[in-house]
């Protein structure tokens, strides 16, 4: 019997929006295993490839299953920024001081109301070893700092502020330091990260099965997960794992049924960049065997209105003509706060000297010779924008922002018309996205049940699990891939060391 966990629909169009997972099969009912290995890994993205490398290094036989024709997942689509700190060689070379405790304080605050303190602590204390591991796989980093406000450095500079480290309120919680580390590539580095990891896996003789979509788990009589059911060219195959199954199949941003159930705020964003493989399969597979999913309401919605960085001098207002955030915040935090406004509406107000077009192409919503004219053109309540700009300009003149503590570097009165408003509304702006919730896991990668007991034989990492990044309002670029690679490694090590099933 097939159970449609995410959607009951079987029509082609709708099934693309959901994900069909079968209930776990009993091992005793499997007549024939198509293949057998020590560690089975579902999904060849950053987490899966890192798990495969570590499990293989420990001598385990590894089978890496990938639904697409090639590995990479959303990691390959990404900017490829990683998150390292506490005095990395790039930080030192570029003249920045940092220490593990400041990094820990920042990450704990940035992980929102429910940080996983154990994972944050473990990552901070071991991140420099992980940096060395990434380099040992073949990644290189140029020791140069990109100082402008950006989503990712356009060239091959290696170090940048990739989050809210140097903006309020985080700059009073922990000593700021840039911790975004981008491999030495012109432009986005995600594909390079995946090429390096997959090449390493192949060198270690990890067997990869492309075009193989896992649709169910297999458990033994003691409820230990011992294999998977997959579809390959329309045919069902059954694969046995002697030591463990690792779920590293990404998140669920492409599964509208799951978004409706868990993160409805993400349903109406104008999602333009994402991985079709993020259909929630990994999470649903884990749940089918008793795993518990947490943090499912959180997702990253970036509204990248900069670069150019001069746009950060503008003022962002909602449909009531009021400011609600320091405009120098990281674009993901701004995106989250825009979603919290009524109707998800937001406008970037600029005067003539600060006007420009964002690289991401946000549209002009209105223009006016005066603030009053712009306010009327935008349909804002009478006097609202005039008042907001009067208060902002009065304080900006003195280099102050008593409401949201925007950095002095971007505080300039907006007083030279004409004025313009760019549309940053979540339904219109270009918004890449991914989800942050997933299976509850121990730092070892073991999947936990609702009672926080491990589901035997089952591990998860990357966006299939709920890891370091847990808060859209506190997210920093680099946390996802660092989390996926680091905790993917831990899952690979744990599964390789597990007692084999008889
Ligand atoms: C545009 C964009 C830019 C980003 N930039 C950054 C950045 O600079 N830094 C950062 O840290 N994060 C960034 N992210 C987020 C980050 O890329 C992801 O969160 C992270 O790479 C996820 O890694 P993963 O290994 O969990 O999943 P993925 O890399 O997505 O890998 C999962 C794999 O599992 C496969 N799969 C899915 N279901 C199945 C199944 N049933 N059977 C078999 N295989 C399956 C998928 O095809 C995929 O290959 C960005 C995301 C986007 C969309």
Coordinates of C-alpha atoms and ligand atoms in Angstrom, one line a residue:
X1 CA 0.0 0.0 0.0
X2 CA 1.3 3.5 -0.8
X3 CA 0.7 6.3 1.6
X4 CA 0.8 9.9 0.3
X5 CA 2.3 11.6 3.3
X6 CA 2.5 15.1 1.9
X7 CA -0.3 15.1 -0.5
X8 CA -3.2 12.9 -1.4
X9 CA -3.0 13.9 -5.0
X10 CA -1.7 11.7 -7.8
X11 CA -2.2 14.1 -10.7
X12 CA 1.1 15.0 -12.4
X13 CA 0.9 18.7 -11.6
X14 CA 0.0 18.2 -8.0
X15 CA 2.4 15.3 -7.3
X16 CA 5.2 17.7 -8.4
X17 CA 4.2 19.8 -5.4
X18 CA 4.1 17.0 -2.9
X19 CA 6.2 13.9 -2.3
X20 CA 5.1 10.3 -2.2
X21 CA 6.7 8.2 0.6
X22 CA 5.8 4.6 1.4
X23 CA 5.5 3.3 5.0
X24 CA 8.5 1.3 6.2
X25 CA 8.7 -2.3 4.9
X26 CA 9.5 -5.2 7.1
X27 CA 12.9 -6.7 6.3
X28 CA 11.5 -10.1 6.8
X29 CA 9.1 -9.4 3.9
X30 CA 11.9 -8.4 1.5
X31 CA 12.3 -11.4 -0.9
X32 CA 15.4 -10.0 -2.6
X33 CA 18.0 -7.3 -1.8
X34 CA 19.3 -5.7 -5.0
X35 CA 22.4 -4.5 -3.3
X36 CA 24.0 -4.5 0.2
X37 CA 26.4 -2.2 1.8
X38 CA 27.5 -0.8 5.2
X39 CA 26.2 2.7 5.0
X40 CA 23.4 3.9 2.7
X41 CA 23.2 7.6 2.1
X42 CA 20.1 9.3 0.6
X43 CA 21.0 12.5 -1.3
X44 CA 24.3 13.6 -2.9
X45 CA 24.5 17.2 -1.7
X46 CA 26.9 18.7 0.7
X47 CA 25.7 16.6 3.7
X48 CA 25.6 13.3 1.8
X49 CA 28.9 13.7 0.1
X50 CA 30.6 14.7 3.4
X51 CA 29.0 11.7 5.2
X52 CA 30.2 9.4 2.4
X53 CA 33.8 10.6 2.6
X54 CA 34.0 10.1 6.3
X55 CA 32.3 6.8 6.4
X56 CA 34.6 5.5 3.6
X57 CA 37.7 6.8 5.4
X58 CA 36.7 4.6 8.3
X59 CA 36.6 1.6 6.0
X60 CA 32.9 1.3 5.6
X61 CA 31.4 0.4 2.3
X62 CA 29.2 3.2 1.1
X63 CA 26.3 3.6 -1.4
X64 CA 25.3 7.1 -2.2
X65 CA 21.8 7.4 -3.7
X66 CA 20.8 10.5 -5.7
X67 CA 17.4 11.1 -7.4
X68 CA 18.9 13.5 -10.0
X69 CA 21.3 12.4 -12.8
X70 CA 24.1 14.2 -11.0
X71 CA 24.9 15.1 -7.4
X72 CA 24.9 18.6 -6.1
X73 CA 21.5 19.5 -4.9
X74 CA 20.9 23.0 -3.7
X75 CA 24.5 23.2 -2.5
X76 CA 25.5 23.3 -6.2
X77 CA 23.1 26.2 -6.8
X78 CA 24.3 28.2 -3.9
X79 CA 26.8 31.0 -3.4
X80 CA 29.1 28.5 -1.7
X81 CA 29.8 30.6 1.4
X82 CA 31.0 28.7 4.4
X83 CA 31.0 29.9 8.0
X84 CA 34.3 29.8 10.0
X85 CA 35.6 31.9 12.9
X86 CA 37.5 32.1 16.1
X87 CA 40.7 33.2 14.4
X88 CA 40.8 31.4 11.0
X89 CA 43.9 32.0 8.9
X90 CA 41.8 34.2 6.6
X91 CA 40.6 36.3 9.5
X92 CA 44.2 36.6 10.7
X93 CA 45.6 37.4 7.3
X94 CA 43.0 40.1 6.8
X95 CA 43.7 41.7 10.2
X96 CA 40.6 40.6 12.1
X97 CA 40.6 39.4 15.7
X98 CA 38.0 36.8 16.6
X99 CA 37.7 34.1 19.2
X100 CA 35.6 31.0 19.7
X101 CA 33.6 32.4 22.7
X102 CA 32.6 35.5 20.6
X103 CA 31.6 33.2 17.8
X104 CA 29.6 31.0 20.2
X105 CA 27.8 34.0 21.7
X106 CA 26.9 35.3 18.2
X107 CA 25.7 31.9 16.9
X108 CA 23.7 31.2 20.0
X109 CA 21.9 34.6 19.7
X110 CA 21.5 34.2 16.0
X111 CA 20.0 30.7 16.2
X112 CA 16.8 32.2 17.6
X113 CA 14.7 31.3 20.6
X114 CA 15.5 27.6 20.4
X115 CA 19.2 27.1 19.6
X116 CA 20.7 23.7 19.8
X117 CA 23.4 24.7 22.2
X118 CA 25.3 21.3 21.9
X119 CA 25.6 21.7 18.2
X120 CA 26.5 25.3 18.4
X121 CA 29.2 24.6 21.0
X122 CA 30.6 21.6 19.1
X123 CA 30.7 23.5 15.8
X124 CA 32.4 26.5 17.3
X125 CA 35.0 24.5 19.1
X126 CA 35.8 22.3 16.1
X127 CA 35.2 24.7 13.2
X128 CA 38.8 25.4 12.5
X129 CA 39.5 21.6 12.2
X130 CA 36.5 21.6 9.8
X131 CA 38.1 24.4 7.8
X132 CA 41.3 22.4 7.6
X133 CA 39.2 19.4 6.4
X134 CA 37.5 21.4 3.7
X135 CA 40.9 22.5 2.5
X136 CA 42.2 18.9 2.6
X137 CA 39.4 17.9 0.3
X138 CA 40.6 20.4 -2.3
X139 CA 38.9 23.8 -1.5
X140 CA 41.1 26.9 -1.6
X141 CA 40.4 30.3 -0.1
X142 CA 42.0 33.6 -1.1
X143 CA 43.1 35.7 2.0
X144 CA 41.4 38.9 1.0
X145 CA 38.5 40.8 2.5
X146 CA 35.5 42.1 0.6
X147 CA 34.4 45.1 2.5
X148 CA 31.3 46.3 0.6
X149 CA 27.7 45.3 1.6
X150 CA 26.9 42.4 -0.6
X151 CA 25.2 39.0 -0.9
X152 CA 28.3 37.4 -2.1
X153 CA 31.6 38.9 -3.3
X154 CA 31.6 39.3 -7.1
X155 CA 35.3 38.3 -7.4
X156 CA 37.3 35.6 -5.6
X157 CA 37.8 37.4 -2.3
X158 CA 37.7 34.9 0.5
X159 CA 36.4 36.8 3.5
X160 CA 33.2 38.8 4.1
X161 CA 30.6 39.8 6.7
X162 CA 27.9 37.3 5.7
X163 CA 25.4 37.9 8.4
X164 CA 24.4 40.3 11.1
X165 CA 27.7 40.1 13.1
X166 CA 28.3 43.9 12.8
X167 CA 24.8 45.1 12.9
X168 CA 22.4 45.8 15.8
X169 CA 21.4 44.1 18.0
X170 CA 24.1 41.4 17.4
X171 CA 27.0 43.8 17.5
X172 CA 26.2 44.5 21.2
X173 CA 25.8 40.8 22.0
X174 CA 29.2 39.6 20.6
X175 CA 32.3 41.3 19.3
X176 CA 31.8 41.5 15.5
X177 CA 34.1 39.6 13.1
X178 CA 33.6 38.6 9.4
X179 CA 33.1 34.9 9.3
X180 CA 31.8 34.2 5.7
X181 CA 34.5 32.2 3.9
X182 CA 34.1 31.8 0.1
X183 CA 36.2 29.4 -1.9
X184 CA 38.5 31.1 -4.4
X185 CA 36.2 31.2 -7.4
X186 CA 34.9 34.2 -9.4
X187 CA 31.2 34.4 -8.6
X188 CA 29.2 31.7 -6.9
X189 CA 31.2 28.8 -5.4
X190 CA 28.5 26.2 -4.7
X191 CA 29.1 24.0 -7.8
X192 CA 32.9 24.0 -7.0
X193 CA 32.2 22.8 -3.5
X194 CA 30.2 19.9 -4.8
X195 CA 32.7 19.1 -7.6
X196 CA 35.4 18.9 -4.9
X197 CA 33.4 16.8 -2.5
X198 CA 32.1 14.4 -5.1
X199 CA 35.6 14.0 -6.7
X200 CA 36.9 13.1 -3.3
X201 CA 34.1 10.6 -2.7
X202 CA 34.8 9.0 -6.1
X203 CA 38.5 8.8 -5.3
X204 CA 37.6 6.9 -2.1
X205 CA 35.5 4.5 -4.2
X206 CA 32.1 5.6 -2.8
X207 CA 29.5 4.0 -5.1
X208 CA 27.1 6.6 -6.4
X209 CA 23.7 5.5 -7.8
X210 CA 22.2 8.5 -9.8
X211 CA 18.6 8.6 -11.0
X212 CA 17.7 6.6 -7.9
X213 CA 14.9 8.1 -5.8
X214 CA 14.4 6.7 -2.3
X215 CA 10.7 6.3 -1.5
X216 CA 10.7 4.2 1.6
X217 CA 12.7 2.7 4.5
X218 CA 13.1 -0.9 5.5
X219 CA 13.1 -1.8 9.3
X220 CA 13.8 -5.1 11.1
X221 CA 11.7 -6.7 13.7
X222 CA 13.4 -4.6 16.4
X223 CA 12.4 -1.4 14.6
X224 CA 16.0 -0.8 13.5
X225 CA 16.3 0.8 10.0
X226 CA 18.2 -1.6 7.8
X227 CA 17.6 -0.5 4.3
X228 CA 15.6 1.5 1.7
X229 CA 13.2 1.1 -1.1
X230 CA 14.1 3.2 -4.2
X231 CA 12.8 3.8 -7.7
X232 CA 15.2 3.5 -10.6
X233 CA 13.9 4.0 -14.1
X234 CA 10.4 3.2 -13.0
X235 CA 11.5 -0.1 -11.2
X236 CA 11.4 -0.6 -7.4
X237 CA 14.7 -1.8 -5.9
X238 CA 15.5 -2.8 -2.3
X239 CA 18.9 -1.9 -0.8
X240 CA 20.3 -3.2 2.5
X241 CA 22.4 -1.2 4.9
X242 CA 24.3 -3.2 7.5
X243 CA 25.3 -0.3 9.7
X244 CA 23.0 2.6 9.0
X245 CA 20.9 4.8 6.7
X246 CA 21.7 8.5 6.5
X247 CA 19.1 10.9 5.3
X248 CA 20.6 13.9 3.5
X249 CA 18.0 14.7 1.0
X250 CA 17.6 18.5 1.6
X251 CA 14.6 20.5 2.9
X252 CA 11.0 21.1 1.8
X253 CA 10.8 24.5 0.2
X254 CA 9.4 22.9 -3.0
X255 CA 6.6 21.0 -1.2
X256 CA 3.6 23.2 -1.0
X257 CA 1.6 20.8 1.1
X258 CA 4.4 20.7 3.7
X259 CA 4.8 24.5 3.5
X260 CA 1.0 24.9 4.1
X261 CA 1.1 22.6 7.1
X262 CA 4.3 23.9 8.7
X263 CA 5.5 27.2 7.3
X264 CA 2.5 28.9 5.6
X265 CA 4.3 32.3 5.7
X266 CA 6.6 30.9 2.9
X267 CA 3.7 30.1 0.6
X268 CA 3.3 33.6 -0.9
X269 CA 6.9 34.6 -1.4
X270 CA 8.0 35.0 -5.0
X271 CA 10.4 32.1 -4.9
X272 CA 12.6 32.2 -7.9
X273 CA 15.7 30.2 -7.0
X274 CA 15.5 26.8 -5.4
X275 CA 16.2 23.1 -5.9
X276 CA 13.3 20.9 -7.1
X277 CA 14.8 18.1 -5.0
X278 CA 13.9 20.0 -1.9
X279 CA 10.5 18.2 -1.7
X280 CA 10.7 17.1 1.9
X281 CA 11.4 13.4 1.1
X282 CA 14.2 13.1 3.6
X283 CA 12.1 14.5 6.5
X284 CA 9.1 12.4 5.5
X285 CA 11.2 9.2 5.3
X286 CA 12.5 10.0 8.8
X287 CA 9.0 10.6 10.1
X288 CA 7.8 7.3 8.6
X289 CA 10.3 5.5 10.9
X290 CA 9.4 7.4 14.0
X291 CA 11.6 10.5 13.6
X292 CA 10.4 13.8 15.0
X293 CA 10.7 17.1 13.0
X294 CA 11.3 20.4 14.8
X295 CA 11.7 24.0 13.8
X296 CA 9.5 23.4 10.7
X297 CA 8.1 27.0 10.6
X298 CA 11.5 28.6 9.8
X299 CA 12.7 29.4 6.3
X300 CA 15.2 31.7 4.7
X301 CA 13.6 34.4 2.6
X302 CA 16.1 36.8 1.3
X303 CA 15.2 40.2 -0.1
X304 CA 18.7 41.1 -1.5
X305 CA 18.1 44.8 -2.3
X306 CA 21.9 45.4 -2.1
X307 CA 24.4 45.5 -3.9
X308 CA 25.0 48.3 -4.7
X309 CA 25.7 49.2 -1.1
X310 CA 24.6 52.8 -1.5
X311 CA 21.0 51.6 -1.4
X312 CA 21.6 50.7 2.3
X313 CA 21.4 54.5 2.8
X314 CA 17.7 54.3 2.0
X315 CA 14.9 53.8 4.4
X316 CA 12.6 50.7 4.4
X317 CA 8.9 51.3 5.3
X318 CA 5.8 49.1 5.5
X319 CA 2.3 49.8 4.1
X320 CA 1.8 52.1 7.1
X321 CA 4.8 54.2 6.1
X322 CA 6.7 53.1 9.2
X323 CA 10.2 51.8 9.6
X324 CA 10.6 48.3 11.1
X325 CA 14.2 47.4 10.8
X326 CA 17.8 48.8 10.6
X327 CA 18.3 48.8 6.8
X328 CA 21.9 47.6 7.2
X329 CA 20.7 44.2 8.5
X330 CA 21.6 41.1 6.5
X331 CA 19.2 40.6 3.6
X332 CA 17.8 37.4 5.1
X333 CA 16.8 39.2 8.4
X334 CA 15.3 42.0 6.3
X335 CA 13.3 39.4 4.3
X336 CA 12.0 37.8 7.5
X337 CA 10.9 41.2 8.9
X338 CA 9.2 42.1 5.6
X339 CA 7.2 38.8 5.9
X340 CA 6.1 40.0 9.3
X341 CA 4.5 43.2 8.0
X342 CA 0.9 43.3 7.0
X343 CA 0.6 41.9 3.5
X344 CA 4.3 41.3 3.4
X345 CA 4.6 44.8 1.8
X346 CA 7.8 46.9 2.0
X347 CA 9.3 49.8 0.1
X348 CA 12.8 51.1 -0.1
X349 CA 12.7 54.9 0.0
X350 CA 15.6 56.7 -1.7
X351 CA 16.4 60.3 -2.5
X352 CA 18.2 61.4 -5.7
X353 CA 21.8 61.0 -4.5
X354 CA 21.2 57.5 -3.2
X355 CA 19.0 56.1 -6.0
X356 CA 20.2 53.1 -7.9
X357 CA 19.0 49.8 -9.2
X358 CA 19.6 46.6 -7.1
X359 CA 21.5 43.9 -8.9
X360 CA 18.6 41.6 -8.1
X361 CA 16.3 43.9 -10.1
X362 CA 13.6 45.1 -7.7
X363 CA 11.0 47.2 -9.5
X364 CA 10.3 50.9 -9.1
X365 CA 7.0 51.2 -7.3
X366 CA 6.5 55.0 -7.3
X367 CA 8.4 58.3 -7.7
X368 CA 7.6 61.9 -6.6
X369 CA 9.2 65.3 -6.6
X370 CA 8.6 65.6 -2.8
X371 CA 8.1 63.1 0.1
X372 CA 4.4 64.1 0.2
X373 CA 4.0 63.3 -3.5
X374 CA 5.8 59.9 -3.1
X375 CA 3.6 59.1 0.0
X376 CA 0.5 59.8 -2.1
X377 CA 1.7 57.8 -5.1
X378 CA 2.4 54.8 -2.8
X379 CA -1.0 55.1 -1.2
X380 CA 0.4 55.4 2.3
X381 CA -1.6 56.9 5.1
X382 CA -1.4 60.7 4.9
X383 CA 1.5 62.1 6.8
X384 CA 3.0 58.7 7.7
X385 CA 6.0 58.8 5.4
X386 CA 6.6 62.5 5.9
X387 CA 6.7 61.9 9.6
X388 CA 9.0 58.8 9.3
X389 CA 11.5 60.6 7.1
X390 CA 11.4 63.8 9.3
X391 CA 12.3 61.7 12.4
X392 CA 14.9 59.7 10.5
X393 CA 16.6 62.7 8.9
X394 CA 16.7 64.7 12.2
X395 CA 18.6 61.9 13.9
X396 CA 20.7 60.9 10.9
X397 CA 22.0 64.4 10.7
X398 CA 23.6 63.7 14.1
X399 CA 24.8 60.2 13.1
X400 CA 22.1 58.5 15.3
X401 CA 19.3 56.1 14.8
X402 CA 17.6 55.8 18.2
X403 CA 14.9 53.5 16.8
X404 CA 16.9 50.7 15.1
X405 CA 20.6 51.6 15.6
X406 CA 21.5 51.5 11.9
X407 CA 25.3 51.9 11.5
X408 CA 26.6 55.4 11.1
X409 CA 28.3 54.3 7.9
X410 CA 24.8 54.3 6.2
X411 CA 23.1 57.1 8.1
X412 CA 22.6 60.0 5.8
X413 CA 19.5 62.3 5.7
X414 CA 17.4 61.6 2.7
X415 CA 16.6 65.2 1.8
X416 CA 17.4 65.8 -1.9
X417 CA 14.4 65.0 -4.1
X418 CA 13.1 63.7 -6.3
X419 CA 12.3 60.6 -4.3
X420 CA 11.6 57.0 -5.4
X421 CA 10.3 53.8 -3.8
X422 CA 11.5 50.3 -4.9
X423 CA 9.2 47.4 -4.2
X424 CA 10.7 45.0 -1.7
X425 CA 7.4 43.2 -1.0
X426 CA 7.9 39.5 -0.5
X427 CA 5.4 38.6 -3.3
X428 CA 7.4 40.6 -5.8
X429 CA 11.0 40.8 -4.9
X430 CA 13.4 38.1 -6.1
X431 CA 13.6 35.7 -3.2
X432 CA 15.8 32.6 -3.0
X433 CA 14.6 30.3 -0.3
X434 CA 15.2 27.2 1.7
X435 CA 13.7 25.7 4.9
X436 CA 15.5 25.3 8.2
X437 CA 13.3 22.8 10.0
X438 CA 13.9 19.1 9.9
X439 CA 14.5 15.9 11.8
X440 CA 15.6 16.4 15.4
X441 CA 19.1 14.9 15.7
X442 CA 21.9 14.5 18.1
X443 CA 25.2 16.1 17.1
X444 CA 26.2 12.6 16.2
X445 CA 23.5 12.6 13.5
X446 CA 21.3 10.1 15.2
X447 CA 17.6 10.8 14.4
X448 CA 15.5 11.3 17.5
X449 CA 11.9 10.3 18.1
X450 CA 9.3 12.7 19.8
X451 CA 10.5 11.2 23.1
X452 CA 14.1 12.1 22.2
X453 CA 15.2 8.5 21.9
X454 CA 17.3 7.5 18.9
X455 CA 15.6 5.8 16.0
X456 CA 18.0 2.9 15.6
X457 CA 19.9 2.7 12.4
X458 CA 18.8 6.1 11.2
X459 CA 20.9 9.3 10.8
X460 CA 20.2 12.7 9.2
X461 CA 22.2 15.8 8.3
X462 CA 21.9 19.0 6.2
X463 CA 18.5 20.5 5.6
X464 CA 16.8 17.2 6.2
X465 CA 17.7 17.8 9.9
X466 CA 17.3 20.8 12.1
X467 CA 20.8 21.9 12.6
X468 CA 22.7 25.1 13.3
X469 CA 20.5 27.5 11.2
X470 CA 17.2 27.8 13.1
X471 CA 16.1 31.3 12.7
X472 CA 15.4 33.3 9.6
X473 CA 15.9 36.5 11.6
X474 CA 19.4 35.5 12.7
X475 CA 20.6 33.5 9.7
X476 CA 24.1 34.2 8.3
X477 CA 25.2 32.9 4.9
X478 CA 27.5 30.0 5.3
X479 CA 25.7 28.4 8.2
X480 CA 23.8 25.9 5.9
X481 CA 26.8 24.5 4.0
X482 CA 29.0 24.5 7.1
X483 CA 26.3 22.7 9.0
X484 CA 25.6 20.2 6.2
X485 CA 29.3 19.4 5.7
X486 CA 30.3 19.3 9.4
X487 CA 27.3 17.4 10.7
X488 CA 27.2 15.3 7.5
X489 CA 30.7 14.2 8.5
X490 CA 29.5 13.3 12.1
X491 CA 26.6 11.2 10.7
X492 CA 29.0 9.4 8.4
X493 CA 31.4 8.6 11.3
X494 CA 28.5 7.5 13.5
X495 CA 27.0 5.2 10.9
X496 CA 30.4 3.7 9.9
X497 CA 31.1 2.9 13.6
X498 CA 27.6 1.4 14.4
X499 CA 27.4 -2.3 15.1
X500 CA 26.4 -4.1 11.9
X501 CA 23.1 -5.9 11.8
X502 CA 23.6 -9.7 11.8
Ligands
LIG1 C1 20.2 30.3 -4.3 C2 20.8 29.8 -3.0 C3 22.0 30.3 -2.5 C4 22.5 29.7 -1.3 N1 23.7 30.2 -0.8 C5 24.2 29.6 0.3 C6 25.5 30.0 0.7 O1 26.2 30.8 0.1 N2 26.0 29.4 1.9 C7 25.2 28.5 2.6 O2 25.7 28.0 3.7 N3 24.0 28.1 2.2 C8 23.5 28.7 1.0 N4 22.3 28.2 0.6 C9 21.6 27.1 1.3 C10 22.3 25.8 1.1 O3 22.7 25.8 -0.3 C11 21.5 24.6 1.4 O4 20.8 24.8 2.6 C12 22.5 23.4 1.7 O5 23.4 23.4 0.6 C13 21.8 22.1 1.8 O6 22.7 21.0 1.7 P1 22.1 19.6 1.8 O7 23.2 18.6 1.7 O8 21.3 19.5 3.0 O9 21.1 19.4 0.6 P2 21.3 19.5 -0.9 O10 22.6 20.1 -1.3 O11 20.1 20.0 -1.6 O12 21.4 17.9 -1.3 C14 20.3 17.1 -1.2 C15 20.3 16.0 -2.3 O13 19.4 15.0 -2.1 C16 18.7 14.7 -3.3 N5 17.5 14.0 -3.0 C17 16.3 14.6 -2.6 N6 15.4 13.7 -2.4 C18 15.9 12.5 -2.7 C19 15.4 11.1 -2.7 N7 14.2 10.8 -2.3 N8 16.3 10.1 -3.1 C20 17.5 10.4 -3.4 N9 18.1 11.6 -3.5 C21 17.3 12.7 -3.1 C22 18.6 16.0 -4.0 O14 18.5 15.8 -5.4 C23 20.0 16.6 -3.7 O15 21.0 16.3 -4.6 C24 21.7 28.7 -0.6 C25 20.5 28.2 -1.1 C26 20.0 28.7 -2.3 C27 18.8 28.2 -2.9

